[in-house]
């Protein structure tokens, strides 16, 4: 009887593993535009393979794109497609030029996506958005998106680590080392906090602070890199 139970358990395990393997996803780069678009350039990764997982990932990426192009009322883009948001951005610029014909300011938007890291468990994607809507300078924003490869669910930073407190201490040491000789450039250099954007590449973890997050515009983006070997006891994945 025990032998039959073990055989049954092994079969269930193999079936489960097979189902998991069937949910493998891949990515291809796509360019998104419309017939009337003149000022928006979008090149992003699109997931394909398992339809259910791919749809979840692509929907989240598209929401980031739509939100990035929104220069009007926040609620006005809640049900838009990426194509509609591109046309709306162009329309907003046309309205701006009609209201201020003497202005020499030109609008443009550049959005690029990159697969930074992919394993059997997670995929880490960076979305870089540069938006120029006529101000003193354009606005550059980088957003990291981490997804569970099996479900497509976007992972929160806390989901990435089994020991978040230990990871925070490790990150703090790397942060202090990075800014040691330029502390005067930061708002509160002795009051460490993790960034909103934590991602991964082949070398390890990346902590990214966007412009204005912890320093003025002139300081640009702050990036902290932590190698894999210092993260082995903190991660929720290998």
PDB file of C-alpha atoms in Angstrom:
ATOM      1  CA  UNK A   1       0.000   0.000   0.000  1.00  0.00           C
ATOM      2  CA  UNK A   2       2.862   2.323   0.883  1.00  0.00           C
ATOM      3  CA  UNK A   3       4.488   1.569  -2.484  1.00  0.00           C
ATOM      4  CA  UNK A   4       1.300   2.555  -4.324  1.00  0.00           C
ATOM      5  CA  UNK A   5       1.151   5.817  -2.348  1.00  0.00           C
ATOM      6  CA  UNK A   6       4.734   6.650  -3.275  1.00  0.00           C
ATOM      7  CA  UNK A   7       4.064   5.919  -6.941  1.00  0.00           C
ATOM      8  CA  UNK A   8       0.949   8.109  -6.839  1.00  0.00           C
ATOM      9  CA  UNK A   9       2.907  10.936  -5.172  1.00  0.00           C
ATOM     10  CA  UNK A  10       5.627  10.686  -7.823  1.00  0.00           C
ATOM     11  CA  UNK A  11       3.071  10.845 -10.641  1.00  0.00           C
ATOM     12  CA  UNK A  12       1.412  13.932  -9.130  1.00  0.00           C
ATOM     13  CA  UNK A  13       4.818  15.569  -8.726  1.00  0.00           C
ATOM     14  CA  UNK A  14       5.755  14.864 -12.348  1.00  0.00           C
ATOM     15  CA  UNK A  15       2.410  16.148 -13.625  1.00  0.00           C
ATOM     16  CA  UNK A  16       2.802  19.304 -11.560  1.00  0.00           C
ATOM     17  CA  UNK A  17       6.296  19.868 -12.901  1.00  0.00           C
ATOM     18  CA  UNK A  18       5.089  19.255 -16.478  1.00  0.00           C
ATOM     19  CA  UNK A  19       2.302  21.813 -16.061  1.00  0.00           C
ATOM     20  CA  UNK A  20       4.794  24.295 -14.706  1.00  0.00           C
ATOM     21  CA  UNK A  21       7.126  23.774 -17.642  1.00  0.00           C
ATOM     22  CA  UNK A  22       4.232  24.332 -20.030  1.00  0.00           C
ATOM     23  CA  UNK A  23       3.881  27.859 -18.658  1.00  0.00           C
ATOM     24  CA  UNK A  24       7.257  28.910 -20.056  1.00  0.00           C
ATOM     25  CA  UNK A  25       7.134  32.410 -21.491  1.00  0.00           C
ATOM     26  CA  UNK A  26       9.373  34.262 -23.914  1.00  0.00           C
ATOM     27  CA  UNK A  27       9.640  37.880 -24.995  1.00  0.00           C
ATOM     28  CA  UNK A  28       9.974  39.774 -28.245  1.00  0.00           C
ATOM     29  CA  UNK A  29      10.505  43.493 -28.750  1.00  0.00           C
ATOM     30  CA  UNK A  30       7.657  45.380 -30.383  1.00  0.00           C
ATOM     31  CA  UNK A  31       7.267  48.938 -31.605  1.00  0.00           C
ATOM     32  CA  UNK A  32       3.923  50.529 -30.787  1.00  0.00           C
ATOM     33  CA  UNK A  33       2.601  53.491 -32.759  1.00  0.00           C
ATOM     34  CA  UNK A  34      -0.505  54.746 -34.584  1.00  0.00           C
ATOM     35  CA  UNK A  35      -1.254  56.158 -38.016  1.00  0.00           C
ATOM     36  CA  UNK A  36      -1.399  59.729 -36.685  1.00  0.00           C
ATOM     37  CA  UNK A  37       1.474  59.550 -34.221  1.00  0.00           C
ATOM     38  CA  UNK A  38       4.367  61.976 -34.749  1.00  0.00           C
ATOM     39  CA  UNK A  39       6.013  62.485 -31.356  1.00  0.00           C
ATOM     40  CA  UNK A  40       5.880  59.206 -29.397  1.00  0.00           C
ATOM     41  CA  UNK A  41       8.397  56.353 -29.748  1.00  0.00           C
ATOM     42  CA  UNK A  42       7.664  53.114 -27.878  1.00  0.00           C
ATOM     43  CA  UNK A  43       9.788  49.956 -27.942  1.00  0.00           C
ATOM     44  CA  UNK A  44       8.834  47.416 -25.287  1.00  0.00           C
ATOM     45  CA  UNK A  45       9.047  43.667 -24.623  1.00  0.00           C
ATOM     46  CA  UNK A  46       5.904  41.648 -25.240  1.00  0.00           C
ATOM     47  CA  UNK A  47       5.430  38.302 -23.518  1.00  0.00           C
ATOM     48  CA  UNK A  48       4.220  35.285 -25.460  1.00  0.00           C
ATOM     49  CA  UNK A  49       3.966  31.543 -24.888  1.00  0.00           C
ATOM     50  CA  UNK A  50       1.519  30.644 -22.161  1.00  0.00           C
ATOM     51  CA  UNK A  51      -1.456  32.873 -22.985  1.00  0.00           C
ATOM     52  CA  UNK A  52      -2.761  33.295 -19.452  1.00  0.00           C
ATOM     53  CA  UNK A  53       0.595  34.316 -17.990  1.00  0.00           C
ATOM     54  CA  UNK A  54       1.541  36.471 -20.984  1.00  0.00           C
ATOM     55  CA  UNK A  55      -1.724  38.402 -20.834  1.00  0.00           C
ATOM     56  CA  UNK A  56      -1.180  39.279 -17.176  1.00  0.00           C
ATOM     57  CA  UNK A  57       2.377  40.501 -17.804  1.00  0.00           C
ATOM     58  CA  UNK A  58       1.524  42.429 -20.972  1.00  0.00           C
ATOM     59  CA  UNK A  59      -1.456  44.086 -19.307  1.00  0.00           C
ATOM     60  CA  UNK A  60       0.755  45.396 -16.490  1.00  0.00           C
ATOM     61  CA  UNK A  61       3.420  46.668 -18.912  1.00  0.00           C
ATOM     62  CA  UNK A  62       0.741  48.418 -20.954  1.00  0.00           C
ATOM     63  CA  UNK A  63      -0.677  50.094 -17.849  1.00  0.00           C
ATOM     64  CA  UNK A  64       2.764  51.547 -17.098  1.00  0.00           C
ATOM     65  CA  UNK A  65       2.991  52.904 -20.666  1.00  0.00           C
ATOM     66  CA  UNK A  66      -0.497  54.403 -20.525  1.00  0.00           C
ATOM     67  CA  UNK A  67       0.165  56.035 -17.157  1.00  0.00           C
ATOM     68  CA  UNK A  68       3.501  57.440 -18.367  1.00  0.00           C
ATOM     69  CA  UNK A  69       1.871  59.184 -21.344  1.00  0.00           C
ATOM     70  CA  UNK A  70      -0.890  60.704 -19.237  1.00  0.00           C
ATOM     71  CA  UNK A  71      -0.462  64.483 -18.978  1.00  0.00           C
ATOM     72  CA  UNK A  72      -4.082  65.266 -18.167  1.00  0.00           C
ATOM     73  CA  UNK A  73      -6.617  64.017 -15.646  1.00  0.00           C
ATOM     74  CA  UNK A  74      -5.495  60.772 -14.001  1.00  0.00           C
ATOM     75  CA  UNK A  75      -8.890  59.091 -14.289  1.00  0.00           C
ATOM     76  CA  UNK A  76      -9.150  59.881 -17.996  1.00  0.00           C
ATOM     77  CA  UNK A  77      -6.779  57.025 -18.930  1.00  0.00           C
ATOM     78  CA  UNK A  78      -8.225  54.284 -16.738  1.00  0.00           C
ATOM     79  CA  UNK A  79      -9.862  52.406 -19.637  1.00  0.00           C
ATOM     80  CA  UNK A  80      -7.513  53.390 -22.479  1.00  0.00           C
ATOM     81  CA  UNK A  81      -5.374  51.220 -24.704  1.00  0.00           C
ATOM     82  CA  UNK A  82      -1.742  52.074 -25.439  1.00  0.00           C
ATOM     83  CA  UNK A  83      -2.705  53.234 -28.941  1.00  0.00           C
ATOM     84  CA  UNK A  84      -5.372  55.535 -27.533  1.00  0.00           C
ATOM     85  CA  UNK A  85      -2.908  57.001 -25.042  1.00  0.00           C
ATOM     86  CA  UNK A  86      -0.436  57.700 -27.874  1.00  0.00           C
ATOM     87  CA  UNK A  87      -3.091  59.554 -29.856  1.00  0.00           C
ATOM     88  CA  UNK A  88      -4.182  61.461 -26.752  1.00  0.00           C
ATOM     89  CA  UNK A  89      -0.604  62.602 -26.093  1.00  0.00           C
ATOM     90  CA  UNK A  90      -0.390  63.856 -29.680  1.00  0.00           C
ATOM     91  CA  UNK A  91      -3.747  65.595 -29.269  1.00  0.00           C
ATOM     92  CA  UNK A  92      -2.623  67.291 -26.052  1.00  0.00           C
ATOM     93  CA  UNK A  93       0.408  68.639 -27.889  1.00  0.00           C
ATOM     94  CA  UNK A  94      -1.751  69.932 -30.738  1.00  0.00           C
ATOM     95  CA  UNK A  95      -3.946  71.710 -28.181  1.00  0.00           C
ATOM     96  CA  UNK A  96      -0.867  73.168 -26.489  1.00  0.00           C
ATOM     97  CA  UNK A  97       0.421  74.565 -29.800  1.00  0.00           C
ATOM     98  CA  UNK A  98      -2.994  76.050 -30.567  1.00  0.00           C
ATOM     99  CA  UNK A  99      -3.140  77.742 -27.148  1.00  0.00           C
ATOM    100  CA  UNK A 100       0.475  78.959 -27.292  1.00  0.00           C
ATOM    101  CA  UNK A 101       1.355  79.420 -30.987  1.00  0.00           C
ATOM    102  CA  UNK A 102       4.345  81.585 -30.123  1.00  0.00           C
ATOM    103  CA  UNK A 103       5.987  78.788 -28.119  1.00  0.00           C
ATOM    104  CA  UNK A 104       8.994  77.100 -29.724  1.00  0.00           C
ATOM    105  CA  UNK A 105       8.794  74.165 -27.321  1.00  0.00           C
ATOM    106  CA  UNK A 106       8.454  70.738 -28.922  1.00  0.00           C
ATOM    107  CA  UNK A 107       6.967  67.736 -27.138  1.00  0.00           C
ATOM    108  CA  UNK A 108       8.249  64.196 -27.406  1.00  0.00           C
ATOM    109  CA  UNK A 109       8.069  60.891 -25.559  1.00  0.00           C
ATOM    110  CA  UNK A 110      10.476  57.950 -25.660  1.00  0.00           C
ATOM    111  CA  UNK A 111       9.604  54.722 -23.822  1.00  0.00           C
ATOM    112  CA  UNK A 112      11.902  51.693 -23.902  1.00  0.00           C
ATOM    113  CA  UNK A 113      11.589  48.349 -22.158  1.00  0.00           C
ATOM    114  CA  UNK A 114      14.378  45.889 -21.424  1.00  0.00           C
ATOM    115  CA  UNK A 115      14.489  42.361 -20.019  1.00  0.00           C
ATOM    116  CA  UNK A 116      17.162  42.717 -17.347  1.00  0.00           C
ATOM    117  CA  UNK A 117      16.968  39.198 -15.929  1.00  0.00           C
ATOM    118  CA  UNK A 118      14.949  36.030 -16.466  1.00  0.00           C
ATOM    119  CA  UNK A 119      15.064  32.709 -14.631  1.00  0.00           C
ATOM    120  CA  UNK A 120      12.706  29.762 -14.197  1.00  0.00           C
ATOM    121  CA  UNK A 121      11.025  31.718 -11.406  1.00  0.00           C
ATOM    122  CA  UNK A 122      11.081  35.443 -12.114  1.00  0.00           C
ATOM    123  CA  UNK A 123      11.579  37.971 -14.865  1.00  0.00           C
ATOM    124  CA  UNK A 124      12.832  41.487 -14.148  1.00  0.00           C
ATOM    125  CA  UNK A 125      11.943  44.238 -16.627  1.00  0.00           C
ATOM    126  CA  UNK A 126      13.033  47.888 -16.767  1.00  0.00           C
ATOM    127  CA  UNK A 127      10.773  50.489 -18.370  1.00  0.00           C
ATOM    128  CA  UNK A 128      12.566  53.761 -19.130  1.00  0.00           C
ATOM    129  CA  UNK A 129      10.413  56.772 -19.943  1.00  0.00           C
ATOM    130  CA  UNK A 130      11.666  60.141 -21.136  1.00  0.00           C
ATOM    131  CA  UNK A 131       8.952  62.755 -21.438  1.00  0.00           C
ATOM    132  CA  UNK A 132       9.414  66.316 -22.681  1.00  0.00           C
ATOM    133  CA  UNK A 133       6.315  68.490 -22.496  1.00  0.00           C
ATOM    134  CA  UNK A 134       7.905  71.888 -22.858  1.00  0.00           C
ATOM    135  CA  UNK A 135       9.437  72.493 -19.437  1.00  0.00           C
ATOM    136  CA  UNK A 136      12.958  73.551 -18.547  1.00  0.00           C
ATOM    137  CA  UNK A 137      14.077  69.968 -19.078  1.00  0.00           C
ATOM    138  CA  UNK A 138      12.601  66.576 -19.860  1.00  0.00           C
ATOM    139  CA  UNK A 139      11.615  64.071 -17.222  1.00  0.00           C
ATOM    140  CA  UNK A 140      13.353  60.686 -17.046  1.00  0.00           C
ATOM    141  CA  UNK A 141      11.719  57.889 -15.045  1.00  0.00           C
ATOM    142  CA  UNK A 142      12.909  54.278 -14.763  1.00  0.00           C
ATOM    143  CA  UNK A 143      10.560  51.663 -13.345  1.00  0.00           C
ATOM    144  CA  UNK A 144      11.447  48.060 -12.496  1.00  0.00           C
ATOM    145  CA  UNK A 145       8.768  45.374 -12.831  1.00  0.00           C
ATOM    146  CA  UNK A 146       9.344  41.910 -11.363  1.00  0.00           C
ATOM    147  CA  UNK A 147       7.011  39.089 -12.361  1.00  0.00           C
ATOM    148  CA  UNK A 148       6.383  35.546 -11.199  1.00  0.00           C
ATOM    149  CA  UNK A 149       7.067  33.537 -14.374  1.00  0.00           C
ATOM    150  CA  UNK A 150       4.548  30.850 -13.434  1.00  0.00           C
ATOM    151  CA  UNK A 151       1.551  33.114 -12.700  1.00  0.00           C
ATOM    152  CA  UNK A 152       2.450  36.431 -14.341  1.00  0.00           C
ATOM    153  CA  UNK A 153       1.751  38.204 -11.052  1.00  0.00           C
ATOM    154  CA  UNK A 154       3.797  41.333 -10.389  1.00  0.00           C
ATOM    155  CA  UNK A 155       5.915  40.820  -7.294  1.00  0.00           C
ATOM    156  CA  UNK A 156       6.187  43.435  -4.577  1.00  0.00           C
ATOM    157  CA  UNK A 157       9.656  44.175  -3.244  1.00  0.00           C
ATOM    158  CA  UNK A 158       8.807  42.296  -0.051  1.00  0.00           C
ATOM    159  CA  UNK A 159       7.933  39.201  -2.130  1.00  0.00           C
ATOM    160  CA  UNK A 160      11.463  38.996  -3.518  1.00  0.00           C
ATOM    161  CA  UNK A 161      13.165  38.316  -0.199  1.00  0.00           C
ATOM    162  CA  UNK A 162      12.646  35.771   2.547  1.00  0.00           C
ATOM    163  CA  UNK A 163      14.639  37.967   4.946  1.00  0.00           C
ATOM    164  CA  UNK A 164      13.710  41.528   4.071  1.00  0.00           C
ATOM    165  CA  UNK A 165      15.280  42.980   7.218  1.00  0.00           C
ATOM    166  CA  UNK A 166      18.635  41.350   6.483  1.00  0.00           C
ATOM    167  CA  UNK A 167      18.466  42.509   2.854  1.00  0.00           C
ATOM    168  CA  UNK A 168      17.768  46.071   4.027  1.00  0.00           C
ATOM    169  CA  UNK A 169      20.899  46.017   6.178  1.00  0.00           C
ATOM    170  CA  UNK A 170      22.997  44.709   3.284  1.00  0.00           C
ATOM    171  CA  UNK A 171      21.537  47.351   0.970  1.00  0.00           C
ATOM    172  CA  UNK A 172      22.248  50.078   3.522  1.00  0.00           C
ATOM    173  CA  UNK A 173      25.942  49.135   3.641  1.00  0.00           C
ATOM    174  CA  UNK A 174      26.227  49.273  -0.159  1.00  0.00           C
ATOM    175  CA  UNK A 175      24.319  52.561  -0.265  1.00  0.00           C
ATOM    176  CA  UNK A 176      26.603  54.207   2.316  1.00  0.00           C
ATOM    177  CA  UNK A 177      29.659  52.995   0.414  1.00  0.00           C
ATOM    178  CA  UNK A 178      28.296  54.398  -2.865  1.00  0.00           C
ATOM    179  CA  UNK A 179      27.601  57.901  -1.519  1.00  0.00           C
ATOM    180  CA  UNK A 180      30.469  58.132   0.967  1.00  0.00           C
ATOM    181  CA  UNK A 181      32.315  60.856  -0.955  1.00  0.00           C
ATOM    182  CA  UNK A 182      29.269  62.799  -2.143  1.00  0.00           C
ATOM    183  CA  UNK A 183      26.881  62.811   0.820  1.00  0.00           C
ATOM    184  CA  UNK A 184      26.349  66.546   0.450  1.00  0.00           C
ATOM    185  CA  UNK A 185      24.440  65.881  -2.782  1.00  0.00           C
ATOM    186  CA  UNK A 186      21.676  63.926  -1.042  1.00  0.00           C
ATOM    187  CA  UNK A 187      18.628  65.159   0.859  1.00  0.00           C
ATOM    188  CA  UNK A 188      18.944  62.888   3.921  1.00  0.00           C
ATOM    189  CA  UNK A 189      22.032  60.716   3.428  1.00  0.00           C
ATOM    190  CA  UNK A 190      21.938  59.319   6.979  1.00  0.00           C
ATOM    191  CA  UNK A 191      18.277  58.351   6.803  1.00  0.00           C
ATOM    192  CA  UNK A 192      18.485  55.254   4.577  1.00  0.00           C
ATOM    193  CA  UNK A 193      15.416  53.839   2.927  1.00  0.00           C
ATOM    194  CA  UNK A 194      15.047  51.265   0.173  1.00  0.00           C
ATOM    195  CA  UNK A 195      13.999  52.616  -3.231  1.00  0.00           C
ATOM    196  CA  UNK A 196      10.693  51.851  -4.890  1.00  0.00           C
ATOM    197  CA  UNK A 197      12.631  50.186  -7.710  1.00  0.00           C
ATOM    198  CA  UNK A 198      14.475  46.947  -6.958  1.00  0.00           C
ATOM    199  CA  UNK A 199      15.361  44.701  -9.886  1.00  0.00           C
ATOM    200  CA  UNK A 200      17.888  42.105 -10.986  1.00  0.00           C
ATOM    201  CA  UNK A 201      20.435  41.498 -13.713  1.00  0.00           C
ATOM    202  CA  UNK A 202      23.028  38.789 -14.345  1.00  0.00           C
ATOM    203  CA  UNK A 203      25.307  40.236 -11.674  1.00  0.00           C
ATOM    204  CA  UNK A 204      22.794  40.574  -8.842  1.00  0.00           C
ATOM    205  CA  UNK A 205      20.304  43.074  -7.449  1.00  0.00           C
ATOM    206  CA  UNK A 206      19.913  46.685  -8.579  1.00  0.00           C
ATOM    207  CA  UNK A 207      18.560  49.411  -6.337  1.00  0.00           C
ATOM    208  CA  UNK A 208      17.524  52.430  -8.353  1.00  0.00           C
ATOM    209  CA  UNK A 209      16.536  55.855  -7.055  1.00  0.00           C
ATOM    210  CA  UNK A 210      14.961  58.101  -9.669  1.00  0.00           C
ATOM    211  CA  UNK A 211      15.637  61.815  -9.985  1.00  0.00           C
ATOM    212  CA  UNK A 212      14.262  63.809  -7.014  1.00  0.00           C
ATOM    213  CA  UNK A 213      13.693  60.614  -4.980  1.00  0.00           C
ATOM    214  CA  UNK A 214      16.689  61.160  -2.698  1.00  0.00           C
ATOM    215  CA  UNK A 215      18.644  63.906  -4.476  1.00  0.00           C
ATOM    216  CA  UNK A 216      18.052  66.967  -6.705  1.00  0.00           C
ATOM    217  CA  UNK A 217      17.689  66.771 -10.485  1.00  0.00           C
ATOM    218  CA  UNK A 218      21.334  67.690 -11.044  1.00  0.00           C
ATOM    219  CA  UNK A 219      22.438  64.488  -9.275  1.00  0.00           C
ATOM    220  CA  UNK A 220      20.579  62.305 -11.755  1.00  0.00           C
ATOM    221  CA  UNK A 221      19.698  58.679 -11.073  1.00  0.00           C
ATOM    222  CA  UNK A 222      21.385  56.828  -8.205  1.00  0.00           C
ATOM    223  CA  UNK A 223      22.061  53.127  -8.845  1.00  0.00           C
ATOM    224  CA  UNK A 224      23.321  50.636  -6.279  1.00  0.00           C
ATOM    225  CA  UNK A 225      24.495  47.169  -7.348  1.00  0.00           C
ATOM    226  CA  UNK A 226      24.625  44.203  -4.964  1.00  0.00           C
ATOM    227  CA  UNK A 227      26.268  40.957  -6.216  1.00  0.00           C
ATOM    228  CA  UNK A 228      24.460  37.601  -6.002  1.00  0.00           C
ATOM    229  CA  UNK A 229      26.912  36.163  -3.492  1.00  0.00           C
ATOM    230  CA  UNK A 230      25.811  38.706  -0.898  1.00  0.00           C
ATOM    231  CA  UNK A 231      22.145  37.886  -1.410  1.00  0.00           C
ATOM    232  CA  UNK A 232      22.009  34.084  -1.164  1.00  0.00           C
ATOM    233  CA  UNK A 233      20.534  34.006   2.353  1.00  0.00           C
ATOM    234  CA  UNK A 234      17.909  36.675   1.662  1.00  0.00           C
ATOM    235  CA  UNK A 235      16.255  35.720  -1.624  1.00  0.00           C
ATOM    236  CA  UNK A 236      12.948  33.967  -2.181  1.00  0.00           C
ATOM    237  CA  UNK A 237      14.318  32.499  -5.424  1.00  0.00           C
ATOM    238  CA  UNK A 238      17.652  31.134  -6.607  1.00  0.00           C
TER     239      UNK A 238
END
